[in-house]
Coordinates of C-alpha atoms and ligand atoms in Angstrom, one line a residue:
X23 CA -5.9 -20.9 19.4
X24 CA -7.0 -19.1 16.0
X25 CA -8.6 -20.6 13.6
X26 CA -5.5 -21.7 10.6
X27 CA -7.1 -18.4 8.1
X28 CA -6.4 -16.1 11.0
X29 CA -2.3 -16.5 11.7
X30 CA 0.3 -14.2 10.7
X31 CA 2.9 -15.0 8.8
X32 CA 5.1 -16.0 12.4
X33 CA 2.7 -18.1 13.8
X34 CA 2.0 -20.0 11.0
X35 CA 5.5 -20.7 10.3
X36 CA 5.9 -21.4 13.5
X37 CA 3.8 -24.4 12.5
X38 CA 4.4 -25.1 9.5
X39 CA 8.5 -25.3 10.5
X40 CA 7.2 -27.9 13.3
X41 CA 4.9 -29.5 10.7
X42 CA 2.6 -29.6 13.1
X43 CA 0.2 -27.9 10.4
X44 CA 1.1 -28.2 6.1
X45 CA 1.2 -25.6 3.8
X46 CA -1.9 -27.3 1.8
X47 CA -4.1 -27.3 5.5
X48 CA -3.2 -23.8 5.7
X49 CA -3.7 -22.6 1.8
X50 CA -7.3 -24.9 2.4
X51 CA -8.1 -23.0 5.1
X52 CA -7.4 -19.3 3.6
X53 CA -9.5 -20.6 0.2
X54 CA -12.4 -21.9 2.5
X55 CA -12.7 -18.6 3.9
X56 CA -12.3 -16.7 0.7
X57 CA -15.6 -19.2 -0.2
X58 CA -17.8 -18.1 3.0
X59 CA -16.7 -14.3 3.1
X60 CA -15.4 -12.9 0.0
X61 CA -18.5 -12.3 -1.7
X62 CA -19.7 -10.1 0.7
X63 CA -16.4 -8.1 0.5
X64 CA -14.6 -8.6 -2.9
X65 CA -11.8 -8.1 -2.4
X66 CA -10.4 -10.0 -5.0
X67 CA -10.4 -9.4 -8.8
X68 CA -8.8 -12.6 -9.8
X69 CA -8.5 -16.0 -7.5
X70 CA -5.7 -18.4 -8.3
X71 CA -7.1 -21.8 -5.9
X72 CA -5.2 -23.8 -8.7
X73 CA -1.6 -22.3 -8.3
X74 CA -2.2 -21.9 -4.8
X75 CA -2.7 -25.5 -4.0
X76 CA 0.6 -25.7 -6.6
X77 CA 2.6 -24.1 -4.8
X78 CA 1.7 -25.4 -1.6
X79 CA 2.4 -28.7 -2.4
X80 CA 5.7 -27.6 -3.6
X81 CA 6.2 -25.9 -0.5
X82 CA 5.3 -28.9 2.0
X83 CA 7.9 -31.1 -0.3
X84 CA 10.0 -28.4 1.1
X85 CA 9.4 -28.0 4.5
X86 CA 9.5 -31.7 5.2
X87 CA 12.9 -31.9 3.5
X88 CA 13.9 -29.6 6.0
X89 CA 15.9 -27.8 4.2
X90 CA 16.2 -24.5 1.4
X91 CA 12.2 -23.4 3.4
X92 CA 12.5 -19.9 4.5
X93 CA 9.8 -17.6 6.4
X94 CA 7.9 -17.0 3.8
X95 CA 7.8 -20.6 2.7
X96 CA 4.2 -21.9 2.3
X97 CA 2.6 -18.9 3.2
X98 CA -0.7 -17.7 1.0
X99 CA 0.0 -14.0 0.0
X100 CA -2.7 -11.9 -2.2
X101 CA -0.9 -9.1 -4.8
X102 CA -2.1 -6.0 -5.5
X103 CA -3.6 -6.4 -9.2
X104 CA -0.8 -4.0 -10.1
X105 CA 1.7 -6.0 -9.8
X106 CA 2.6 -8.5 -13.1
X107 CA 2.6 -12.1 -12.3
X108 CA 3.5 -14.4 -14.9
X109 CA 0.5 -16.3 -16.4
X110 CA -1.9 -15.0 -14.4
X111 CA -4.5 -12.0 -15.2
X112 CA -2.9 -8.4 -14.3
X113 CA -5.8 -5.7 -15.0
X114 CA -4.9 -3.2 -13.0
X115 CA -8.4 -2.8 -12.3
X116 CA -9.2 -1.4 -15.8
X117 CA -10.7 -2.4 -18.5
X118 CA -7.6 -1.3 -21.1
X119 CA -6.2 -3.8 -19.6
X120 CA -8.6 -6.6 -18.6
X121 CA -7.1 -9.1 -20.9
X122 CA -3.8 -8.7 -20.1
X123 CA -1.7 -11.9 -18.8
X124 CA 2.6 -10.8 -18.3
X125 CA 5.0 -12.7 -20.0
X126 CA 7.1 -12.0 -16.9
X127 CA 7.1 -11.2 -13.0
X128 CA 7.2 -8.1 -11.1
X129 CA 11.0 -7.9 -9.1
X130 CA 8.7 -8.8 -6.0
X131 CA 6.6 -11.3 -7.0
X132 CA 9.4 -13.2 -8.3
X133 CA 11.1 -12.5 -5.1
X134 CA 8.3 -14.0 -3.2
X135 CA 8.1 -17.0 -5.6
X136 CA 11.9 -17.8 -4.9
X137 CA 10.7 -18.1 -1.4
X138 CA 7.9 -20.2 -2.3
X139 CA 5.4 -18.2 -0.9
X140 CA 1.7 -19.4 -2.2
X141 CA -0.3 -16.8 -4.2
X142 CA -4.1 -16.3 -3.4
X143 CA -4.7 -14.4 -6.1
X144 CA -4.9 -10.7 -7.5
X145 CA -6.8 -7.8 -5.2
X146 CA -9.2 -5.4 -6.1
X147 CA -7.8 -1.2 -6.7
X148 CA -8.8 1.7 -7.8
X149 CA -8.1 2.0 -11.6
X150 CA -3.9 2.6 -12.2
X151 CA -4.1 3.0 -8.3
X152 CA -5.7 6.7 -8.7
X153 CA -8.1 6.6 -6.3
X154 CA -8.6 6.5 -2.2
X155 CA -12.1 4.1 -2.0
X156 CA -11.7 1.4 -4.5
X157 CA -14.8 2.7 -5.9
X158 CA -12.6 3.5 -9.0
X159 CA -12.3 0.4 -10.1
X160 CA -13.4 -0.2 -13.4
X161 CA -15.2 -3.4 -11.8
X162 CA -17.1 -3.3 -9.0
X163 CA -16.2 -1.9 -5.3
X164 CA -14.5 -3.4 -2.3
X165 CA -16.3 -3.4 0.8
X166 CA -15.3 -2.6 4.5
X167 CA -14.6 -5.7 6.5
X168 CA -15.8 -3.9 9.8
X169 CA -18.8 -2.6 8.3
X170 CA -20.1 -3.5 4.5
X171 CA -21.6 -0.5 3.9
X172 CA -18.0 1.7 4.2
X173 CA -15.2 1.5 1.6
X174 CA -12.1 0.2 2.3
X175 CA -9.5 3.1 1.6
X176 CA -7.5 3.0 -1.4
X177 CA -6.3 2.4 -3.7
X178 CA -5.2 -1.1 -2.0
X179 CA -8.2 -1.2 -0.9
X180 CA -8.6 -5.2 -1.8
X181 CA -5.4 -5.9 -0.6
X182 CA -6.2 -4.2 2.9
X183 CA -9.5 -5.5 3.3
X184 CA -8.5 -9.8 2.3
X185 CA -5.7 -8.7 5.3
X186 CA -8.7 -7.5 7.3
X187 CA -11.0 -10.1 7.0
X188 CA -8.4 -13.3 6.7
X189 CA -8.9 -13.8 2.5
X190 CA -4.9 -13.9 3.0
X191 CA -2.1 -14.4 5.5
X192 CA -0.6 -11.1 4.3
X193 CA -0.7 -8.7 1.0
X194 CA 1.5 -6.3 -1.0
X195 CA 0.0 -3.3 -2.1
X196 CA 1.9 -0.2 -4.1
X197 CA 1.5 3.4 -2.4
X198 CA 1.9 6.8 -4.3
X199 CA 0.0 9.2 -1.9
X200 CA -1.1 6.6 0.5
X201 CA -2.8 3.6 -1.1
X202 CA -0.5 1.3 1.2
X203 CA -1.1 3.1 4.2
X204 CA -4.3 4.8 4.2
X205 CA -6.4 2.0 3.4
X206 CA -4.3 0.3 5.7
X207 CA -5.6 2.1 8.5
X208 CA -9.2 1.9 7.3
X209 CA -9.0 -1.7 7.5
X210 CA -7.3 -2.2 10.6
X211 CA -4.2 -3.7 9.9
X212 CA -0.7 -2.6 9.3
X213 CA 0.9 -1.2 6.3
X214 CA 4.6 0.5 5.5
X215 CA 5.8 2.5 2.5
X216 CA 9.5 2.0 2.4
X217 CA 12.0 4.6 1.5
X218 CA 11.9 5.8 -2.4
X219 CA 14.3 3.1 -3.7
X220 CA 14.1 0.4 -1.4
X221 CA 11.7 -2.0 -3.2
X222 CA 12.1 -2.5 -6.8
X223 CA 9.4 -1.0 -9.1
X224 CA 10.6 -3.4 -12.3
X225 CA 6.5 -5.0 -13.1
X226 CA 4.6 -2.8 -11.1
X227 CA 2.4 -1.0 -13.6
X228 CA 3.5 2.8 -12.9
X229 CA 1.5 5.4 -12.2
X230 CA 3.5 8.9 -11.0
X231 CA 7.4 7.1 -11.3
X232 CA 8.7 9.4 -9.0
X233 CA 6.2 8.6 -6.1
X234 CA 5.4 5.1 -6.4
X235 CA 6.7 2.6 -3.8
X236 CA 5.7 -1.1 -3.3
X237 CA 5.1 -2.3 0.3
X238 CA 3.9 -4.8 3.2
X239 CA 0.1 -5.1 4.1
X240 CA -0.1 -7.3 7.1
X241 CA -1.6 -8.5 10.2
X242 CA 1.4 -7.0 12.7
X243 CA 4.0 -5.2 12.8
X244 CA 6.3 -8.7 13.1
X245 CA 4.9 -9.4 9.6
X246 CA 5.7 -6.2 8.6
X247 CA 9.4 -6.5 9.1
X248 CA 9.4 -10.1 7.7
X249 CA 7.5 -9.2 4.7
X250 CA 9.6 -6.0 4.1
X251 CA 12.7 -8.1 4.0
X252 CA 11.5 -10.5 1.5
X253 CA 11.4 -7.7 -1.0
X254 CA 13.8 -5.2 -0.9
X255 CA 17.5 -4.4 -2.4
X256 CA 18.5 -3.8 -5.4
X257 CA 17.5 -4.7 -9.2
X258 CA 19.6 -3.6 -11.6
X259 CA 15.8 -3.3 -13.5
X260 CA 14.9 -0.5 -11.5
X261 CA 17.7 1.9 -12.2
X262 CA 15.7 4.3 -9.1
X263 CA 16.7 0.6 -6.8
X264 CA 19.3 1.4 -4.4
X265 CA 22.8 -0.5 -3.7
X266 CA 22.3 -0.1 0.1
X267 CA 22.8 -2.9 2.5
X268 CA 19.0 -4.6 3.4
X269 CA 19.0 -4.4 7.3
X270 CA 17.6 -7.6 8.9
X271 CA 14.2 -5.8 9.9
X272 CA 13.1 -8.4 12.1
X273 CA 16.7 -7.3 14.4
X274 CA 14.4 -3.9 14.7
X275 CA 11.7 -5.6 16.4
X276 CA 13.1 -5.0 20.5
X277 CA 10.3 -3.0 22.3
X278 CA 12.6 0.1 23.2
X279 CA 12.1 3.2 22.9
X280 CA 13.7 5.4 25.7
X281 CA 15.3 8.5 24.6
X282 CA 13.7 8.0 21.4
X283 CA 12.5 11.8 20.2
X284 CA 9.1 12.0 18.2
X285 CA 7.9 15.1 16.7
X286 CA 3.8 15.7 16.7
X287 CA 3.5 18.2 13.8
X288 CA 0.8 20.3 14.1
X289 CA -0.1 20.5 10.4
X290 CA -1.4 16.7 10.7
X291 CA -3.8 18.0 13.0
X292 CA -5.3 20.7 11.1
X293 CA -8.9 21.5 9.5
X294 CA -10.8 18.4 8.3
X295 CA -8.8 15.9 10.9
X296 CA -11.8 14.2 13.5
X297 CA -11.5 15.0 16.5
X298 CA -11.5 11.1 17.7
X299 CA -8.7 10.6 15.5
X300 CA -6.5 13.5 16.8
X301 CA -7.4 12.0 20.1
X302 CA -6.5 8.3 19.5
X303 CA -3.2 9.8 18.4
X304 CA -2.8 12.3 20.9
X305 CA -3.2 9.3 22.9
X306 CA -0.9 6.8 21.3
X307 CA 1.9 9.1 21.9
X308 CA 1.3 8.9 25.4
X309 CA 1.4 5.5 25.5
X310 CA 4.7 6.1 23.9
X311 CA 5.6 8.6 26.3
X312 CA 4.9 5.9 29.2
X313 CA 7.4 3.7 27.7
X314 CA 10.2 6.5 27.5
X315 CA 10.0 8.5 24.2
X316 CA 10.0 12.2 24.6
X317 CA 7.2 13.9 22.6
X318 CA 6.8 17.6 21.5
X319 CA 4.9 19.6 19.0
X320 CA 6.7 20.5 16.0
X321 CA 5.9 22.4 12.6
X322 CA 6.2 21.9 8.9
X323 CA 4.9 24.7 7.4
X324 CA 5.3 23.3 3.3
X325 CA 3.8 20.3 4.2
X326 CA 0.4 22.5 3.8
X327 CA 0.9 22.8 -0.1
X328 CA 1.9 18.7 -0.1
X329 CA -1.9 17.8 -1.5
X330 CA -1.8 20.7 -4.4
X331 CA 2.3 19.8 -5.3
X332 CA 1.3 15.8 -5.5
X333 CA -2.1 16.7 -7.8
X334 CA 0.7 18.3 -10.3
X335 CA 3.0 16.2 -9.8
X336 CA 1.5 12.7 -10.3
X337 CA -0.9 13.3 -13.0
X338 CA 2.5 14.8 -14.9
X339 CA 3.8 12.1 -14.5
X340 CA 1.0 9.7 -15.2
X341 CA 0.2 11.3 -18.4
X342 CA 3.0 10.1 -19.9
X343 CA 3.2 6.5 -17.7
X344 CA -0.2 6.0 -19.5
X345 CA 0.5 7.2 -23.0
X346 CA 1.5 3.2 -23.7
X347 CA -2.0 1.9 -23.9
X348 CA -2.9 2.5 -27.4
X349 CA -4.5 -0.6 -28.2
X350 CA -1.4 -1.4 -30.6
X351 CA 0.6 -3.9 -28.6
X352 CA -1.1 -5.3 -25.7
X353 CA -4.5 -4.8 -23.7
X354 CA -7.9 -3.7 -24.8
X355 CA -8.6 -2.6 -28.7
X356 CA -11.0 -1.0 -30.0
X357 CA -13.5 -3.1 -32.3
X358 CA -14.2 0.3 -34.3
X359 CA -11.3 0.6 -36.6
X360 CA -10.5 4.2 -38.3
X361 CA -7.7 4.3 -39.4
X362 CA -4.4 4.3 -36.6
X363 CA -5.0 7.5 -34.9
X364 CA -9.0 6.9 -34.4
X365 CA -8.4 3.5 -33.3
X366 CA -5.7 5.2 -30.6
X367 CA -8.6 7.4 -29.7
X368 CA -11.1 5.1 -29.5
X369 CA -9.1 2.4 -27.7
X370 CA -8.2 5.3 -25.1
X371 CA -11.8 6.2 -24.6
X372 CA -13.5 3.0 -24.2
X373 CA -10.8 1.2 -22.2
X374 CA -9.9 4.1 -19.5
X375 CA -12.2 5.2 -16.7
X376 CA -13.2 9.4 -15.8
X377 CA -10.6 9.5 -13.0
X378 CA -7.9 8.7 -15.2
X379 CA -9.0 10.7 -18.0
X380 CA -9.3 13.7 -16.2
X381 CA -5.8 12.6 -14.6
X382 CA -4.3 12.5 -18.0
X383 CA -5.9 15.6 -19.1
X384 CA -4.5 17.6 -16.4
X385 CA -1.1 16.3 -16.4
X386 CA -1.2 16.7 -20.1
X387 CA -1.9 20.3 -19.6
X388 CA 0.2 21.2 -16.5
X389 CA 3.4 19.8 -19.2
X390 CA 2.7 21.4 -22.2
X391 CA 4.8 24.6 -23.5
X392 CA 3.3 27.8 -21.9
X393 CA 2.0 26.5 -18.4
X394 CA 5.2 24.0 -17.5
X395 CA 6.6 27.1 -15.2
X396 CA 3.6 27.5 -13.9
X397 CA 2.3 24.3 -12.9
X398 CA 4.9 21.5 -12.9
X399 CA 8.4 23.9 -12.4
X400 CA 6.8 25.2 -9.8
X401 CA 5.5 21.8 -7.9
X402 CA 8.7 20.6 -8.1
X403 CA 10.1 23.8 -6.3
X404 CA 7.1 23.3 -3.4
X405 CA 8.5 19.3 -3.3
X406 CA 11.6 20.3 -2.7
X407 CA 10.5 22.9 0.5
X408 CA 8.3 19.9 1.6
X409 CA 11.5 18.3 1.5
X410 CA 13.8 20.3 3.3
X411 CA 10.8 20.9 6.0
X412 CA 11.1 16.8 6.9
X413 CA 15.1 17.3 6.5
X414 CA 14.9 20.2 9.2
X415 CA 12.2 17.9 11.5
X416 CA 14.6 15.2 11.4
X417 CA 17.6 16.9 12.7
X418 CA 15.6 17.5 16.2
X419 CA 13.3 14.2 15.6
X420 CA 13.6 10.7 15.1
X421 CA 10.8 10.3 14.0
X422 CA 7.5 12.1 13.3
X423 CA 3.5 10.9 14.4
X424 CA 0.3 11.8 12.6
X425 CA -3.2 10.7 11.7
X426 CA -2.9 8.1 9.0
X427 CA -6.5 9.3 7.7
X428 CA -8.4 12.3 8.7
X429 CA -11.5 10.0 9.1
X430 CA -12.3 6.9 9.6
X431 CA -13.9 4.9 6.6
X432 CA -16.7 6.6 4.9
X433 CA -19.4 5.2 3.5
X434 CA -19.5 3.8 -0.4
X435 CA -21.0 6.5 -2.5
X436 CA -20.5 9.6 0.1
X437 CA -17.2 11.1 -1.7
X438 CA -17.8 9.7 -5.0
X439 CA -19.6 13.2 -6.7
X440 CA -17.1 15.2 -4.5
X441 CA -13.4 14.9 -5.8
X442 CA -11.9 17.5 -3.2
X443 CA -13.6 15.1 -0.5
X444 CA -11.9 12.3 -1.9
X445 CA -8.3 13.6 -1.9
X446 CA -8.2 14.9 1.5
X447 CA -8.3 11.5 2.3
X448 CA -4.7 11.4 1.8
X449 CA -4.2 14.6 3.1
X450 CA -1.6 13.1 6.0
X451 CA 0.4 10.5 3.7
X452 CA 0.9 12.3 0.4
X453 CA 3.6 14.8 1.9
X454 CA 5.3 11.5 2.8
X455 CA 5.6 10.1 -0.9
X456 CA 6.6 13.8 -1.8
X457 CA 9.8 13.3 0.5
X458 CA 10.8 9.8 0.0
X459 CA 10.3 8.5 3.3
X460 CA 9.4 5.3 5.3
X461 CA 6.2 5.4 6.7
X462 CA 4.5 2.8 8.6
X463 CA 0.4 2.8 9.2
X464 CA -0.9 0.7 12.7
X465 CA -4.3 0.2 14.6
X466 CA -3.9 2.7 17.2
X467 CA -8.6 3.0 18.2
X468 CA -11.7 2.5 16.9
X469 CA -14.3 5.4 15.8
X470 CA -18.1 4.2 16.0
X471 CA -16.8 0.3 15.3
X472 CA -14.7 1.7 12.5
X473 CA -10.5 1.5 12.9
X474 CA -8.2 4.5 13.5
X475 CA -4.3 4.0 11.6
X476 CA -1.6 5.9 13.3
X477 CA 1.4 6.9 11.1
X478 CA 5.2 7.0 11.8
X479 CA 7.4 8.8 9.6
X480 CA 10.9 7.5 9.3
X481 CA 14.7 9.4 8.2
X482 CA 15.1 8.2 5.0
X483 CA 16.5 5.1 4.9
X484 CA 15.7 4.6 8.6
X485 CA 13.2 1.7 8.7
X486 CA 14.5 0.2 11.3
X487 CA 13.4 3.2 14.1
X488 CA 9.7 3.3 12.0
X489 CA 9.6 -0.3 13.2
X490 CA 10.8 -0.4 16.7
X491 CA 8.4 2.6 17.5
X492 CA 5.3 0.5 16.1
X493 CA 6.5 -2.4 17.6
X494 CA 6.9 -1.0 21.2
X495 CA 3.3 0.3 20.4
X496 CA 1.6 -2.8 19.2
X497 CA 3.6 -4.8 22.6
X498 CA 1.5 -2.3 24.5
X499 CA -1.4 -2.3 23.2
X500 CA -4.2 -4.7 21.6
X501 CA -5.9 -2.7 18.7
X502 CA -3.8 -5.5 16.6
X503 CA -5.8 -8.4 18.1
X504 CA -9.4 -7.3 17.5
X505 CA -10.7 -8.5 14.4
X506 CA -13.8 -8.1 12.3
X507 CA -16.8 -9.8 12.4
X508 CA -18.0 -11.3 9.3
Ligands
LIG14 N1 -5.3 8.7 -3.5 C1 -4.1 9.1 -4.1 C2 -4.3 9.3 -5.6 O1 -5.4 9.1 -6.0 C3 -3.0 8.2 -3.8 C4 -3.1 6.9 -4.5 C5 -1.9 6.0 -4.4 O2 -1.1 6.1 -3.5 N2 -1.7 5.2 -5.4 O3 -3.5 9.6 -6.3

């Protein structure tokens, strides 16, 4: 059997529910390994062993009452250090905000916290999640579980890699070109963007409104589902939350896929994509194939323009997201004091890092009067061909397979002085945000000891098929199972 640190979220409720193991043995177990492993990954910014061992007492008083204990109950999840938790450090991995505690909850975390799950603590990111390594975070770096030397994706790149290496049962993370998904499939494990609207965004810090979606990082796709329905529908906080009915995703989890129609879009594929990857996909839809889905090569000829449309887009929109931080009514302040607008200034320049000024800078520029029709008129024109390009794909398609990542993990440093680099790591997940859709990452190989992620592209709305397609894959396979060693 594994060791207590290494369950998913079924399996140890499974035990848990038969009290065969308490929450407190299994929070123990998760903190003892944060002790032997975590400081050679960091993954986390802040640890919470205190509230953890809280809650899991709270939650065995629970379980062995029998009653009002749900899947989640007991269970030690680690946040993204985006999302605000009550009393409890929320830095969003920079330093404007490294003394900020919330008064209140994000809608997830207080949806988790209603379920009494247990809260590791808060995971290293790159700075207001604008990154694709974690080496933007105004801290220090996460590290690669399968090899130290290799960054862990980003900008979840904490929450990916305590998945990875068993600092957590499971994680949320937020994605906005890929940060859920991309470092996701760097780590190993599994990761899903739900549809625009799905999750609340009420207390996730927000970086490019428009784009930003909160999501699952887990060990399987089973987690996936169960983690996915913990935290969606709608909050009347989120005005962009939609009134929908929350499918049980769990009920998607039937290893079936005959008839099913996937479309292999040649654009995933192009320039800069490793060949090893392309094959591990190439071969994954075979796999697919054997079990009944019929695969063909399709076409979406926008989604070429998706990386220069989002680079508009979401420092636009993060331009203004970040024009709150002016030292005036929470988070870092300048000790230099010159008068309101200097101290605005100065607060601004000592407390954000060179990504996100240059971030603001552009999206400052790409708003103002004389280059709006130029820059951000005409980005949102190209999102709405990327748009209709996924609308056409889905009338012949149910749904679409790509590369995750280009590349495996790269190594820490090697993208750092190269910014062009750097975003083509998102290359395959950014046209995604652009459209709205689900989109579900998954171990599908390995490159030189390093994992390969898969990604499935969903109808909007259409979780349910992203699932069943990763689930039929995972019951055939056994990328899921392998696990670092550390
Ligand atoms: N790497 C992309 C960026 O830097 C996406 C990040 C994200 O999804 N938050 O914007």
């Amino acid at each position: 059997m594994s060791e207590l640190h290494q369950l998913t979220i079924h399996e140890a409720h499974h035990l848990l529910r038969r009290r065969e193991v308490s929450s407190r043995e299994l929070t123990q177990a998760v903190l003892e390994r944060i002790e032997a492993v975590e400081p050679r990954v960091r993954a986390y910014i802040t640890l919470t062993p205190e509230l953890a061992l809280q809650q899991a007492e709270e939650a065995d008083r629970l379980l062995q009452a029998g009653d009002g204990a749900g899947l989640l109950t007991g269970i030690p999840i680690a946040l993204k250090d985006n999302l605000c938790t009550r009393g409890v450090l929320t830095t969003c991995a920079s330093k404007i905000l490294q003394n900020f505690v919330p008064p209140y909850d994000a809608h997830v975390v207080e949806r988790l916290r209603q379920q009494h799950a247990v809260f590791t603590g808060k995971t290293n990111m790159d700075e207001f999640a604008m990154g694709s390594s974690t080496e933007n975070s105004a801290f220090f770096p996460t590290r690669n579980p399968w090899k130290l030397d290799c960054v862990p994706g980003g900008s979840s790149g904490g929450s990916a890699a305590a998945v990875a290496a068993d600092l957590c049962i499971a994680a949320l993370g937020s994605d906005t070109g890929g940060s859920i998904r991309q470092p996701a499939a760097m780590c190993g494990v599994v990761g899903m963007k739900p549809t625009y609207g799905r999750v609340s965004r009420y207390g996730l810090i927000a970086y490019a409104s428009s784009l930003d979606q909160i999501g699952p990082i887990t060990k399987d796709v089973t987690d996936c589902a169960l983690l996915l329905n913990a935290i969606c529908g709608k909050d009347c906080r989120d005005s962009t939350s939609v009134d929908l009915p929350v499918p049980d995703f769990t009920a998607a989890l039937v290893p079936e896929v005959r008839g099913l129609r996937i479309g292999v879009p040649k654009e995933f594929f192009a320039q800069g994509v490793a060949p090893e990857v392309a094959q591990a996909i190439h071969d994954a839809v075979r796999v697919l194939e054997g079990a009944g889905a019929v695969a063909e090569e399709t076409s979406l000829p926008y989604v070429e323009y998706g990386l220069a449309c989002y680079y508009i887009l979401a420092p636009a929109e993060a331009s203004s997201n970040l024009a709150r931080y002016d030292g005036v009514k929470y988070g870092w302040r300048t000790q230099k004091l010159e008068g309101h607008i200097g101290m605005v200034e100065k607060t601004r320049g000592e407390g954000f890092g060179a990504e996100v000024k240059q971030r603001i800078m552009i999206g400052t520029y790409a708003l103002s009067a004389g280059y709006y029709d130029a820059y951000y008129l005409k980005a949102q024109q190209v999102r709405t061909l990327i748009r209709r390009d996924f609308d056409r794909a889905f009338e012949r398609y149910d749904v679409l397979l790509t590369p995750t990542s280009p590349t495996v993990a790269f190594r820490l440093g090697e993208k750092v002085d190269d910014p062009l680099a750097m975003k083509l790591a998102d290359v395959c997940t950014i046209p995604v945000n652009i459209a709205g859709l689900p989109a579900l990452s998954l171990p599908c190989g390995f490159q030189d000891g390093l994992p390969i992620g898969m990604q499935i592209i969903g109808k909007p709305w259409d979780e349910e098929t992203v699932l069943r397609v990763a689930y039929t894959y995972e019951q055939a396979t056994d990328w899921h199972r392998r696990k670092p060693v550390l």
